[in-house]
CSV table of C-alpha atoms in Angstrom, one decimal:
chain,number,residue,atom,x,y,z
A,1018,MET,CA,-52.4,-79.8,-58.4
A,1019,ASP,CA,-50.4,-81.5,-55.7
A,1020,ASN,CA,-47.3,-81.3,-57.8
A,1021,ASN,CA,-47.7,-77.6,-58.4
A,1022,PHE,CA,-48.2,-77.0,-54.7
A,1023,ASP,CA,-45.0,-78.9,-53.8
A,1024,LYS,CA,-43.1,-76.9,-56.4
A,1025,LYS,CA,-44.3,-73.6,-55.0
A,1026,LYS,CA,-43.4,-74.7,-51.5
A,1027,ARG,CA,-39.9,-75.5,-52.6
A,1028,LEU,CA,-39.5,-72.2,-54.3
A,1029,SER,CA,-40.8,-70.3,-51.2
A,1030,GLY,CA,-38.2,-72.0,-49.0
A,1031,GLU,CA,-35.4,-71.2,-51.4
A,1032,TRP,CA,-36.4,-67.5,-51.5
A,1033,LEU,CA,-36.5,-67.4,-47.7
A,1034,CYS,CA,-33.0,-68.8,-47.4
A,1035,ALA,CA,-31.8,-66.3,-50.0
A,1036,ILE,CA,-33.3,-63.4,-48.2
A,1037,ILE,CA,-31.8,-64.5,-44.9
A,1038,SER,CA,-28.4,-64.9,-46.5
A,1039,VAL,CA,-28.6,-61.4,-48.0
A,1040,LEU,CA,-29.5,-59.8,-44.6
A,1041,ALA,CA,-26.7,-61.6,-42.9
A,1042,ALA,CA,-24.2,-60.4,-45.5
A,1043,MET,CA,-25.5,-56.8,-45.0
A,1044,PHE,CA,-25.1,-57.1,-41.3
A,1045,VAL,CA,-21.5,-58.2,-41.6
A,1046,VAL,CA,-20.7,-55.4,-44.1
A,1047,SER,CA,-22.2,-52.8,-41.7
A,1048,ILE,CA,-20.1,-54.0,-38.8
A,1049,VAL,CA,-17.0,-53.8,-41.0
A,1050,LEU,CA,-17.9,-50.3,-42.1
A,1051,MET,CA,-18.5,-49.1,-38.6
A,1052,GLY,CA,-15.1,-50.4,-37.5
A,1053,ALA,CA,-13.4,-48.7,-40.4
A,1054,ILE,CA,-15.1,-45.4,-39.5
A,1055,ALA,CA,-14.0,-45.7,-35.9
A,1056,VAL,CA,-10.4,-46.4,-36.9
A,1057,THR,CA,-10.5,-43.4,-39.3
A,1058,ASN,CA,-11.9,-41.1,-36.7
A,1059,SER,CA,-9.3,-42.2,-34.2
A,1060,LYS,CA,-6.6,-41.5,-36.7
A,1061,ILE,CA,-8.0,-38.1,-37.5
A,1062,LYS,CA,-8.2,-37.2,-33.8
A,1063,ASP,CA,-4.6,-38.5,-33.2
A,1064,ASN,CA,-3.4,-36.4,-36.2
A,1065,ARG,CA,-5.2,-33.3,-34.8
A,1066,ILE,CA,-3.5,-33.7,-31.4
A,1067,LEU,CA,-0.1,-34.3,-32.9
A,1068,GLN,CA,-0.5,-31.3,-35.2
A,1069,ASN,CA,-1.2,-29.0,-32.2
A,1070,SER,CA,1.4,-30.5,-29.9
A,1071,THR,CA,5.2,-30.9,-30.0
A,1072,ILE,CA,6.3,-34.4,-29.3
A,1073,THR,CA,9.9,-35.1,-28.5
A,1074,LYS,CA,11.2,-38.6,-27.9
A,1075,VAL,CA,14.0,-38.9,-25.3
A,1076,GLN,CA,15.9,-42.1,-25.3
A,1077,ASN,CA,16.5,-43.9,-22.0
A,1078,ASP,CA,20.2,-43.3,-21.2
A,1079,ASN,CA,20.2,-46.2,-18.7
A,1080,SER,CA,20.0,-48.8,-21.4
A,1081,ASN,CA,23.1,-50.0,-23.3
A,1082,ASP,CA,20.9,-51.6,-26.0
A,1083,THR,CA,19.8,-48.7,-28.1
A,1084,ASP,CA,17.6,-50.9,-30.3
A,1085,ASN,CA,15.6,-52.2,-27.4
A,1086,ALA,CA,15.7,-49.0,-25.2
A,1087,ALA,CA,12.4,-47.7,-23.9
A,1088,ASP,CA,11.6,-44.2,-25.1
A,1089,ASN,CA,10.3,-41.4,-22.7
A,1090,ILE,CA,7.8,-39.2,-24.5
A,1091,ILE,CA,7.5,-35.6,-23.5
A,1092,ILE,CA,4.4,-33.8,-24.8
A,1093,GLU,CA,4.4,-30.0,-24.8
A,1094,LEU,CA,0.8,-28.9,-24.9
A,1095,PRO,CA,0.0,-25.7,-26.8
A,1096,ARG,CA,-0.7,-22.5,-24.8
A,1097,ALA,CA,-2.4,-19.4,-26.3
A,1098,GLU,CA,-1.0,-16.0,-25.8
A,1099,LYS,CA,-3.1,-13.4,-24.1
A,1100,PRO,CA,-4.8,-11.3,-26.8
A,1101,VAL,CA,-3.3,-7.8,-27.2
A,1102,LEU,CA,-6.2,-5.3,-27.4
A,1103,ASP,CA,-6.2,-1.9,-28.8
A,1104,ASN,CA,-6.5,0.8,-26.0
A,1105,GLU,CA,-6.2,-1.9,-23.3
A,1106,MET,CA,-5.1,0.8,-20.9
A,1107,TYR,CA,-8.2,2.9,-21.3
A,1108,GLN,CA,-11.8,2.7,-20.3
A,1109,ASN,CA,-12.4,5.9,-22.1
A,1110,LYS,CA,-9.5,7.2,-24.2
A,1111,GLU,CA,-11.2,10.5,-24.9
A,1112,THR,CA,-11.4,11.4,-21.2
A,1113,GLY,CA,-8.3,9.6,-20.2
A,1114,LEU,CA,-10.1,7.2,-17.8
A,1115,LEU,CA,-7.9,4.2,-17.3
A,1116,THR,CA,-8.5,0.5,-16.7
A,1117,THR,CA,-7.0,-1.1,-13.6
A,1118,ILE,CA,-4.2,-2.3,-15.9
A,1119,GLY,CA,-3.6,1.2,-17.2
A,1120,VAL,CA,-3.5,2.6,-13.6
A,1121,ALA,CA,-0.8,0.1,-12.7
A,1122,GLU,CA,1.2,0.8,-15.8
A,1123,ILE,CA,1.1,4.6,-15.1
A,1124,ILE,CA,1.9,4.6,-11.4
A,1125,LEU,CA,4.3,1.7,-10.8
A,1126,PRO,CA,7.4,3.5,-12.3
A,1127,SER,CA,6.7,6.4,-10.0
A,1128,GLN,CA,6.5,4.6,-6.7
A,1129,VAL,CA,9.4,3.2,-4.6
A,1130,LYS,CA,10.2,0.9,-1.7
A,1131,ILE,CA,12.0,2.5,1.2
A,1132,GLU,CA,14.4,0.5,3.4
A,1133,VAL,CA,15.2,2.0,6.7
A,1134,TYR,CA,18.4,1.0,8.6
A,1135,GLY,CA,19.2,1.5,12.2
A,1136,ASP,CA,22.2,0.6,14.3
A,1137,MET,CA,22.4,-2.9,12.8
A,1138,PRO,CA,24.0,-2.9,9.4
A,1139,TYR,CA,22.9,-4.8,6.3
A,1140,THR,CA,19.4,-5.6,7.6
A,1141,PRO,CA,16.6,-3.1,7.3
A,1142,MET,CA,14.7,-2.4,10.5
A,1143,ALA,CA,11.6,-1.2,8.7
A,1144,TYR,CA,10.1,-0.8,5.3
A,1145,GLY,CA,8.0,2.0,3.8
A,1146,SER,CA,6.9,3.4,0.5
A,1147,GLY,CA,7.5,6.6,-1.4
A,1148,ILE,CA,6.3,8.6,-4.4
A,1149,ILE,CA,8.7,10.1,-6.9
A,1150,LEU,CA,8.1,13.9,-7.1
A,1151,THR,CA,10.8,15.0,-9.6
A,1152,GLU,CA,13.1,13.6,-12.2
A,1153,ASP,CA,16.1,14.7,-10.1
A,1154,GLY,CA,15.4,12.6,-7.1
A,1155,TYR,CA,12.9,14.2,-4.7
A,1156,ILE,CA,10.7,11.5,-3.1
A,1157,LEU,CA,7.6,11.9,-0.8
A,1158,THR,CA,6.9,9.6,2.1
A,1159,ASN,CA,5.6,9.6,5.7
A,1160,ALA,CA,7.7,11.3,8.4
A,1161,HIS,CA,7.3,8.3,10.7
A,1162,VAL,CA,8.9,6.1,8.0
A,1163,VAL,CA,12.3,7.9,8.1
A,1164,ASP,CA,12.3,9.4,11.6
A,1165,GLY,CA,15.3,8.1,13.5
A,1166,ALA,CA,16.8,6.3,10.5
A,1167,GLU,CA,20.6,6.0,10.4
A,1168,GLN,CA,20.6,5.2,6.7
A,1169,ILE,CA,17.9,5.0,4.0
A,1170,ALA,CA,17.9,3.0,0.8
A,1171,VAL,CA,15.4,3.4,-2.1
A,1172,VAL,CA,14.4,0.5,-4.4
A,1173,PHE,CA,13.0,1.6,-7.7
A,1174,TYR,CA,10.5,-0.1,-10.0
A,1175,ASP,CA,13.3,-1.6,-12.2
A,1176,GLY,CA,15.0,-3.1,-9.2
A,1177,SER,CA,17.8,-0.6,-9.0
A,1178,GLU,CA,18.7,1.0,-5.7
A,1179,ALA,CA,20.1,4.3,-4.4
A,1180,ALA,CA,21.0,5.8,-1.0
A,1181,ALA,CA,18.8,8.7,0.1
A,1182,ASN,CA,19.1,11.7,2.5
A,1183,VAL,CA,16.3,13.4,4.4
A,1184,ILE,CA,15.6,16.8,3.1
A,1185,GLY,CA,13.0,17.6,5.8
A,1186,PHE,CA,10.0,16.2,7.5
A,1187,ASP,CA,7.0,17.6,9.3
A,1188,LYS,CA,5.8,15.5,12.2
A,1189,LYS,CA,2.4,17.2,12.5
A,1190,SER,CA,1.3,16.3,9.0
A,1191,ASP,CA,3.4,13.1,9.0
A,1192,LEU,CA,5.0,14.0,5.7
A,1193,ALA,CA,8.7,13.9,4.7
A,1194,VAL,CA,10.8,14.5,1.6
A,1195,ILE,CA,13.9,12.5,0.9
A,1196,LYS,CA,16.3,12.7,-2.1
A,1197,VAL,CA,18.5,10.4,-4.1
A,1198,ASP,CA,21.3,11.4,-6.5
A,1199,ARG,CA,19.6,10.6,-9.8
A,1200,ASP,CA,18.2,12.6,-12.6
A,1201,ASP,CA,16.4,10.0,-14.7
A,1202,LEU,CA,13.3,9.2,-12.6
A,1203,SER,CA,9.7,9.1,-13.5
A,1204,PRO,CA,7.7,11.6,-11.4
A,1205,ALA,CA,4.1,10.9,-10.5
A,1206,GLU,CA,1.3,13.2,-11.6
A,1207,LEU,CA,-0.3,14.9,-8.6
A,1208,GLY,CA,-4.1,15.4,-8.8
A,1209,THR,CA,-6.6,17.0,-6.5
A,1210,SER,CA,-8.4,15.4,-3.6
A,1211,SER,CA,-11.2,17.9,-3.4
A,1212,SER,CA,-12.9,16.3,-6.4
A,1213,LEU,CA,-13.0,12.8,-4.8
A,1214,VAL,CA,-16.5,11.3,-4.2
A,1215,ILE,CA,-17.6,8.4,-2.1
A,1216,GLY,CA,-17.7,5.2,-4.2
A,1217,GLU,CA,-15.0,6.4,-6.6
A,1218,GLU,CA,-12.5,3.7,-7.6
A,1219,ILE,CA,-8.9,4.1,-6.5
A,1220,ALA,CA,-5.6,2.2,-6.4
A,1221,VAL,CA,-2.9,1.9,-3.8
A,1222,ALA,CA,0.7,1.4,-5.1
A,1223,GLY,CA,3.7,0.8,-2.9
A,1224,ALA,CA,5.5,-1.9,-0.9
A,1225,GLY,CA,2.8,-3.6,1.1
A,1226,GLY,CA,4.2,-6.2,3.4
A,1227,GLY,CA,7.7,-5.2,2.2
A,1228,TRP,CA,6.9,-6.6,-1.3
A,1229,GLU,CA,7.8,-3.9,-3.8
A,1230,ASN,CA,5.6,-2.9,-6.8
A,1231,THR,CA,2.4,-4.0,-5.2
A,1232,VAL,CA,-0.9,-2.5,-6.4
A,1233,THR,CA,-4.3,-3.0,-4.8
A,1234,TYR,CA,-7.7,-1.6,-5.7
A,1235,GLY,CA,-10.7,-0.3,-3.8
A,1236,HIS,CA,-13.0,2.7,-3.4
A,1237,VAL,CA,-13.3,5.9,-1.5
A,1238,THR,CA,-15.5,5.0,1.5
A,1239,GLY,CA,-15.4,8.3,3.4
A,1240,LEU,CA,-14.3,11.9,3.2
A,1241,ASN,CA,-13.1,14.6,5.6
A,1242,ARG,CA,-11.9,12.3,8.3
A,1243,SER,CA,-9.8,13.9,11.1
A,1244,ILE,CA,-7.3,11.3,12.3
A,1245,ASP,CA,-5.0,11.2,15.3
A,1246,THR,CA,-2.0,9.1,14.2
A,1247,ASP,CA,-0.1,6.9,16.6
A,1248,TYR,CA,3.0,8.7,15.4
A,1249,MET,CA,2.0,12.3,16.4
A,1250,SER,CA,-0.9,12.5,18.8
A,1251,SER,CA,-0.7,16.2,19.4
A,1252,THR,CA,-2.3,17.0,16.0
A,1253,THR,CA,-4.8,15.6,13.6
A,1254,VAL,CA,-4.5,15.1,9.8
A,1255,HIS,CA,-7.3,15.4,7.3
A,1256,CYS,CA,-7.8,12.2,5.5
A,1257,VAL,CA,-9.7,10.3,2.8
A,1258,GLN,CA,-11.0,6.9,3.9
A,1259,ILE,CA,-10.5,4.0,1.5
A,1260,ASP,CA,-11.0,0.3,1.5
A,1261,ALA,CA,-8.1,-0.9,-0.6
A,1262,ALA,CA,-5.8,-3.4,1.0
A,1263,ALA,CA,-2.9,-1.8,2.9
A,1264,ASN,CA,-0.3,-3.5,5.1
A,1265,PRO,CA,2.9,-2.6,7.0
A,1266,GLY,CA,5.2,-1.2,4.3
A,1267,ASN,CA,2.4,0.8,2.6
A,1268,SER,CA,3.1,3.9,4.8
A,1269,GLY,CA,3.9,6.7,2.4
A,1270,CYS,CA,2.5,5.0,-0.7
A,1271,ALA,CA,0.4,6.6,-3.4
A,1272,VAL,CA,-3.4,6.6,-3.5
A,1273,VAL,CA,-4.3,7.0,-7.1
A,1274,ASN,CA,-7.5,7.8,-9.0
A,1275,MET,CA,-8.4,6.1,-12.2
A,1276,TYR,CA,-6.7,8.8,-14.2
A,1277,GLY,CA,-3.3,7.7,-12.7
A,1278,GLN,CA,-3.1,10.9,-10.5
A,1279,VAL,CA,-1.9,10.8,-6.9
A,1280,VAL,CA,-4.8,12.0,-4.7
A,1281,GLY,CA,-3.5,10.9,-1.3
A,1282,ILE,CA,-0.7,9.4,0.7
A,1283,VAL,CA,-1.4,6.4,2.9
A,1284,VAL,CA,-0.8,7.3,6.6
A,1285,VAL,CA,-2.5,4.8,8.8
A,1286,ARG,CA,-4.7,1.7,8.7
A,1287,ASP,CA,-7.2,0.9,11.5
A,1288,ASP,CA,-6.4,-2.5,12.8
A,1289,LYS,CA,-9.6,-2.5,14.9
A,1290,TYR,CA,-11.7,-2.8,11.7
A,1291,GLU,CA,-11.3,-4.5,8.3
A,1292,ASN,CA,-10.8,-2.5,5.1
A,1293,ILE,CA,-10.4,0.9,6.7
A,1294,VAL,CA,-7.4,2.8,5.5
A,1295,PHE,CA,-6.7,6.5,5.8
A,1296,SER,CA,-4.7,8.7,3.4
A,1297,ILE,CA,-3.6,12.3,3.7
A,1298,GLU,CA,-5.3,14.5,1.2
A,1299,ILE,CA,-3.0,15.6,-1.5
A,1300,ASP,CA,-4.5,19.1,-1.4
A,1301,ASP,CA,-3.2,19.5,2.2
A,1302,ALA,CA,0.1,17.8,1.4
A,1303,VAL,CA,1.3,19.9,-1.6
A,1304,PRO,CA,2.0,23.2,0.3
A,1305,ILE,CA,3.8,21.3,3.0
A,1306,ILE,CA,5.9,19.3,0.4
A,1307,GLU,CA,6.9,22.6,-1.3
A,1308,GLU,CA,8.1,24.1,2.0
A,1309,LEU,CA,10.0,20.9,2.9
A,1310,ILE,CA,11.8,21.0,-0.4
A,1311,ALA,CA,12.5,24.7,-0.1
A,1312,TYR,CA,13.5,25.0,3.5
A,1313,GLY,CA,13.6,21.6,5.1
A,1314,TYR,CA,10.7,22.5,7.4
A,1315,VAL,CA,7.3,24.2,7.3
A,1316,THR,CA,8.0,27.9,7.9
A,1317,SER,CA,4.5,28.6,9.0
A,1318,ARG,CA,4.5,25.8,11.6
A,1319,ALA,CA,4.8,27.2,15.1
A,1320,GLN,CA,5.8,25.3,18.2
A,1321,VAL,CA,6.0,26.1,21.9
A,1322,GLY,CA,9.2,24.0,22.3
A,1323,ILE,CA,8.3,21.5,25.0
A,1324,THR,CA,7.5,17.8,25.4
A,1325,TYR,CA,4.7,16.9,27.9
A,1326,VAL,CA,2.5,14.2,29.3
A,1327,PRO,CA,-1.1,15.0,30.1
A,1328,ILE,CA,-2.1,14.8,33.8
A,1329,GLY,CA,-5.7,13.9,34.5
A,1330,ASP,CA,-7.9,14.8,37.4
A,1331,ALA,CA,-7.2,11.5,39.3
A,1332,SER,CA,-3.4,11.8,39.1
A,1333,ALA,CA,-3.6,15.5,39.9
A,1334,SER,CA,-5.7,14.9,43.0
A,1335,ALA,CA,-3.3,12.1,44.2
A,1336,TYR,CA,-0.2,14.3,43.9
A,1337,GLY,CA,-1.9,17.5,45.2
A,1338,ILE,CA,-1.4,19.4,41.9
A,1339,MET,CA,-3.6,20.7,39.1
A,1340,SER,CA,-4.5,18.8,36.0
A,1341,GLY,CA,-2.9,19.9,32.7
A,1342,LEU,CA,0.3,19.3,30.7
A,1343,CYS,CA,3.3,18.2,32.7
A,1344,VAL,CA,6.5,19.5,31.2
A,1345,MET,CA,9.0,16.7,30.5
A,1346,GLY,CA,11.4,18.4,28.2
A,1347,ILE,CA,12.3,21.9,27.0
A,1348,ASP,CA,13.9,22.4,23.6
A,1349,PRO,CA,17.1,24.5,24.0
A,1350,ALA,CA,16.7,25.9,20.5
A,1351,CYS,CA,13.3,27.4,21.3
A,1352,ASP,CA,12.3,30.5,23.2
A,1353,ALA,CA,10.6,28.3,25.8
A,1354,VAL,CA,14.1,27.8,27.3
A,1355,ASN,CA,14.0,31.5,28.3
A,1356,ALA,CA,10.6,31.4,30.0
A,1357,ASP,CA,10.2,30.7,33.6
A,1358,LEU,CA,9.6,26.9,33.1
A,1359,MET,CA,11.0,23.9,34.8
A,1360,LEU,CA,10.7,20.2,34.4
A,1361,TYR,CA,7.5,18.8,35.9
A,1362,ASP,CA,5.7,22.1,35.9
A,1363,ILE,CA,2.1,21.7,35.0
A,1364,ILE,CA,0.7,24.0,32.3
A,1365,THR,CA,-2.9,24.5,33.1
A,1366,GLU,CA,-3.9,27.2,30.6
A,1367,ILE,CA,-2.6,28.7,27.3
A,1368,ASN,CA,-3.9,32.2,26.6
A,1369,GLY,CA,-6.6,31.7,29.3
A,1370,LYS,CA,-7.9,28.4,27.9
A,1371,ARG,CA,-7.7,25.2,30.0
A,1372,VAL,CA,-5.6,22.6,28.3
A,1373,PHE,CA,-5.7,18.9,28.9
A,1374,GLY,CA,-4.1,17.5,25.8
A,1375,SER,CA,-3.5,17.7,22.1
A,1376,GLU,CA,-7.0,18.8,21.1
A,1377,GLU,CA,-6.9,22.0,23.2
A,1378,ILE,CA,-3.3,22.8,22.0
A,1379,VAL,CA,-4.3,22.5,18.4
A,1380,GLU,CA,-7.2,24.8,19.0
A,1381,VAL,CA,-5.1,27.4,20.8
A,1382,LEU,CA,-2.3,27.4,18.3
A,1383,SER,CA,-4.6,27.5,15.3
A,1384,GLY,CA,-3.6,30.4,13.1
A,1385,LYS,CA,-0.5,31.2,15.2
A,1386,LYS,CA,2.8,31.8,13.5
A,1387,PRO,CA,6.4,31.7,14.6
A,1388,GLY,CA,7.2,34.9,16.5
A,1389,ASP,CA,3.7,35.2,18.1
A,1390,VAL,CA,3.7,35.4,21.9
A,1391,ILE,CA,1.4,33.2,24.1
A,1392,THR,CA,0.8,33.2,27.8
A,1393,LEU,CA,1.1,30.1,29.9
A,1394,THR,CA,-0.5,29.6,33.3
A,1395,VAL,CA,1.7,27.3,35.3
A,1396,CYS,CA,1.2,25.2,38.4
A,1397,ARG,CA,4.5,24.4,40.3
A,1398,LYS,CA,5.0,22.2,43.3
A,1399,ASN,CA,8.4,22.7,45.0
A,1400,ILE,CA,10.4,20.3,47.0
A,1401,THR,CA,8.7,21.3,50.3
A,1402,GLY,CA,5.3,20.5,48.8
A,1403,ASP,CA,4.2,24.1,48.4
A,1404,VAL,CA,2.1,24.8,45.3
A,1405,SER,CA,2.2,28.1,43.4
A,1406,LEU,CA,0.3,29.3,40.4
A,1407,PHE,CA,1.9,31.9,38.0
A,1408,GLU,CA,2.0,33.1,34.4
A,1409,THR,CA,4.9,33.3,31.9
A,1410,GLN,CA,5.1,34.2,28.3
A,1411,VAL,CA,6.7,32.2,25.4
A,1412,LYS,CA,7.5,33.3,21.9
A,1413,LEU,CA,6.5,30.6,19.4
A,1414,SER,CA,9.4,29.2,17.4
A,1415,PRO,CA,9.5,27.7,13.9
A,1416,ASP,CA,8.8,24.0,14.0
A,1417,THR,CA,12.2,23.0,12.5
A,1418,LYS,CA,12.9,19.8,14.5
A,1419,SER,CA,14.0,16.9,12.4
A,1420,VAL,CA,14.2,14.2,15.1
A,1421,SER,CA,11.5,13.2,17.5
A,1422,GLY,CA,11.6,14.4,21.1
A,1423,TYR,CA,14.1,16.3,23.1
A,1424,ALA,CA,16.3,15.6,26.1
A,1425,VAL,CA,13.8,13.9,28.5
A,1426,PRO,CA,14.4,12.2,31.8
A,1427,ASP,CA,15.0,8.5,32.0
A,1428,THR,CA,12.3,6.2,33.2
A,1429,GLU,CA,13.0,3.8,36.1
A,1430,ASP,CA,14.2,1.1,33.7
A,1431,GLY,CA,16.7,3.4,32.1
A,1432,THR,CA,14.9,3.8,28.8
A,1433,LYS,CA,13.4,6.9,27.3
A,1434,ASP,CA,9.7,7.3,27.6
A,1435,ASP,CA,7.4,8.6,24.9
A,1436,TYR,CA,6.1,12.2,25.2
A,1437,ASN,CA,4.1,14.5,23.2
A,1438,ASP,CA,5.8,17.4,21.4
A,1439,GLU,CA,4.6,20.9,21.3
């Protein structure tokens, strides 16, 4: 019995050693297999990278030993092209509603950058924007952009340039038409501003900041705004208010709806507030543009033919005169030169209505045409200090002036002062 027990004990010990040996072998094999898998995965990953990349070896030129020269490796990583989508230009192809990309593609070939030159050659003194109206070279912009220019150059979407001449401009609406000698241009499509609604998306295309081919986007934020521009304070223009970014250089640029149609012309931005820009309504602009092209001026636009500065009650009391409009210049081409008017006369009434500035003049002349006669009430203080009050009549003249101001007296520093025209 004892012998059998010893035999069993020896057998059990041998089996235990065998089992331990097998487990150890399996552990070693698993480690080897894991290492092999890791190496394989690394190779697969490296192969995938190399298949998707272009690797070029450039030898170090500074080494004379080409066998031992270090190599510089340049890796060109792959880059995907932007997908080309069907109808990328349209939000709704059936209605013609465009995407922002579509609007830019439609309007950019029809807008231009305007470079204005003064006495100094080669360097523009100002920049503006314009809208191509016809294939044969008529271009719309703001009057204040080209007023007083010695020379005008137009830069087109493709980078080509051409000299331009002023066909005519209307200071009261701040619109002008210029022309270049070309017959291959892409005219913009003019829409209607009467259908605009608050919240509607729009684009502004021009030369903002002097950078040509600039497009910004925004919305209509207000309608029927009456704006006095810094350029011509004696009248107001009816504007659409928008919030698209506009900068110096955007004057005269196109405001476009999401069908690619011009619905306004940027005229002024309000520096007192952020994101407030005003554009002339295209419905008001079209008849003026047509007359500028046909005649060089607006035939229905009447003017008195004077420049003036308003005199308030405080100044009038100090100088012993009446408040009103102090005559600072008389246009020799207008009938006002034949009236009993002198420099520094004070016009107190027009057709019996007291006048203090541009608002009253606009109201009095509303509906008047060239050839109509108006009555001026005039206060005059002569050299002896005597003050007289009298009436004189003036026949309204066509507003044909193509430069700002008339012959006006010099200020004390020898420069010309700024006066209101009427």
